Short mmCIF file of C-alpha atoms in Angstrom, two decimals:
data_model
loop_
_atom_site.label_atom_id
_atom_site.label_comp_id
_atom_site.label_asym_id
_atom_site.label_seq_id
_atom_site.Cartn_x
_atom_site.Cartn_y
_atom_site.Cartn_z
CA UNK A 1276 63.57 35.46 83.07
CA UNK A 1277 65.26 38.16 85.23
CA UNK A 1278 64.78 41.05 87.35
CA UNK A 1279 64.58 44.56 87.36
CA UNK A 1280 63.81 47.57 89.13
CA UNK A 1281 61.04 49.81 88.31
CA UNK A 1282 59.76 53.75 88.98
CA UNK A 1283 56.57 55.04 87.73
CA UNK A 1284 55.85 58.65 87.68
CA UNK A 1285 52.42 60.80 86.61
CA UNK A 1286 51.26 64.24 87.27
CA UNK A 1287 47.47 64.67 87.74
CA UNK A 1288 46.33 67.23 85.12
CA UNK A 1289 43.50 68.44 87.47
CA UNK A 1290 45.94 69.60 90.15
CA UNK A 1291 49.73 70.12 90.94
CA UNK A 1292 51.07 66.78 92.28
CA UNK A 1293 53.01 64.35 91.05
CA UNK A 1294 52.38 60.42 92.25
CA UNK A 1295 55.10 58.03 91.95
CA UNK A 1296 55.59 54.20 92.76
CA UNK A 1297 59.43 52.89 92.62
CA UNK A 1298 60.98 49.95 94.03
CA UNK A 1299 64.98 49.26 94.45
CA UNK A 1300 67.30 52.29 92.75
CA UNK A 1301 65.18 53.62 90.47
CA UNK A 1302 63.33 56.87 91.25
CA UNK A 1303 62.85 60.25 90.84
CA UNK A 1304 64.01 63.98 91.68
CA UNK A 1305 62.63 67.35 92.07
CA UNK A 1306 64.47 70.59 91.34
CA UNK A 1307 62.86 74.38 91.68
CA UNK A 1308 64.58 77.47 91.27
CA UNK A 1309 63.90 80.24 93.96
CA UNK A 1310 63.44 84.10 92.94
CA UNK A 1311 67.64 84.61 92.94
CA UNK A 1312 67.96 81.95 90.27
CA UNK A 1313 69.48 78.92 92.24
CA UNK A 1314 68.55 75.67 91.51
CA UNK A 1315 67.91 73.22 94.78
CA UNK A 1316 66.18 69.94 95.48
CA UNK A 1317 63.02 69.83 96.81
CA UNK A 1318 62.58 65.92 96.64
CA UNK A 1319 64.55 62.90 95.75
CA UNK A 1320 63.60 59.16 96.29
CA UNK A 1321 65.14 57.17 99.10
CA UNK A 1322 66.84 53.81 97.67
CA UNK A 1323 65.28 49.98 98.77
CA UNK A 1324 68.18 47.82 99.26
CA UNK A 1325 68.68 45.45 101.08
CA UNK A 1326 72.46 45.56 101.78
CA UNK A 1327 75.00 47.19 99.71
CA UNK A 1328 74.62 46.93 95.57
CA UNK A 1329 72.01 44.26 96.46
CA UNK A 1330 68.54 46.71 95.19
CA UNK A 1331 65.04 45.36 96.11
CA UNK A 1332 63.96 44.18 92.61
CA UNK A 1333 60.54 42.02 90.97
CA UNK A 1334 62.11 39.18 89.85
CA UNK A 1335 61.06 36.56 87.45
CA UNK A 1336 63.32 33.42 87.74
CA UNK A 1337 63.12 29.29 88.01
CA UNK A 1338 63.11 29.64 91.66
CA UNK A 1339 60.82 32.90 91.86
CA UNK A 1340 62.85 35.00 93.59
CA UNK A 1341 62.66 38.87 94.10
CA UNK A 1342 60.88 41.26 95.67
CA UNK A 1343 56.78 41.30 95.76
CA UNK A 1344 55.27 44.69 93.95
CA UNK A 1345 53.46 45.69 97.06
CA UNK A 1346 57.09 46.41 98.47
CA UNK A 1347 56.95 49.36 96.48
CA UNK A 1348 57.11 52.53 97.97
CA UNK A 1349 54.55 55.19 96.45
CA UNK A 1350 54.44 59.35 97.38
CA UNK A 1351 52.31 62.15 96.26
CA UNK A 1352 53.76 65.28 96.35
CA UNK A 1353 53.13 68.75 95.33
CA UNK A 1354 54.62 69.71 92.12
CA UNK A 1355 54.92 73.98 91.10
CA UNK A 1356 55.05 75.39 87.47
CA UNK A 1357 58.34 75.34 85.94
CA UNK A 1358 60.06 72.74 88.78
CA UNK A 1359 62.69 70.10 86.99
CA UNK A 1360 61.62 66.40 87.31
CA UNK A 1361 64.26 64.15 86.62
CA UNK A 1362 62.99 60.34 86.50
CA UNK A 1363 65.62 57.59 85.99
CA UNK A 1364 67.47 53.96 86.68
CA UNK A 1365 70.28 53.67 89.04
CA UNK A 1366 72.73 54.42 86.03
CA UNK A 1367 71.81 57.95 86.27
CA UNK A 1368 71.75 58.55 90.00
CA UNK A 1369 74.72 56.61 90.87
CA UNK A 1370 76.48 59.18 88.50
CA UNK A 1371 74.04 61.82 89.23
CA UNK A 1372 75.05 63.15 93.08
CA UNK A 1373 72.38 65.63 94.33
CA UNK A 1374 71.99 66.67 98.20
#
């Protein structure tokens, strides 16, 4: 019994995108470095909650509760050699502030 949020991240080998599913505070960012060396985002998840601290989540309790998978939001986006995918919980990007 309990709940949880959930991302799920692949890369196709046979081309340059990455596919991810995620619902609630977990997710995923994307980082590339242009030809002067700086770091910048290029992508970064946008949280399902639905009020403050209160995540969308699957849920397995007594009374059933949570969220149903098919809330979960999925994206396929273009990926580049070298670019920095960080994948993670809500533990690292409440404490991990990108813009």
């Amino acid at each position: 019994m309990g709940s949880a949020t959930l991302v799920v991240v692949s890369i196709d080998p046979q081309k340059p995108v990455l596919q991810a599913a995620y619902v609630g505070d977990s997710g995923y960012a994307i980082f590339r470095m242009d030809p002067n060396g700086t770091i910048y985002l290029v992508n970064k998840f946008a949280e399902q909650q639905h009020g403050f601290n209160f995540p969308f989540q699957l849920a397995r309790t007594d009374l059933n509760q949570g969220d149903d998978p098919e809330s979960a939001i999925t994206v396929e986006l273009p990926v580049e050699k070298d670019d920095i995918i960080i994948v993670g919980s809500d533990g690292l990007f409440d404490n991990l502030h990108v813009s």
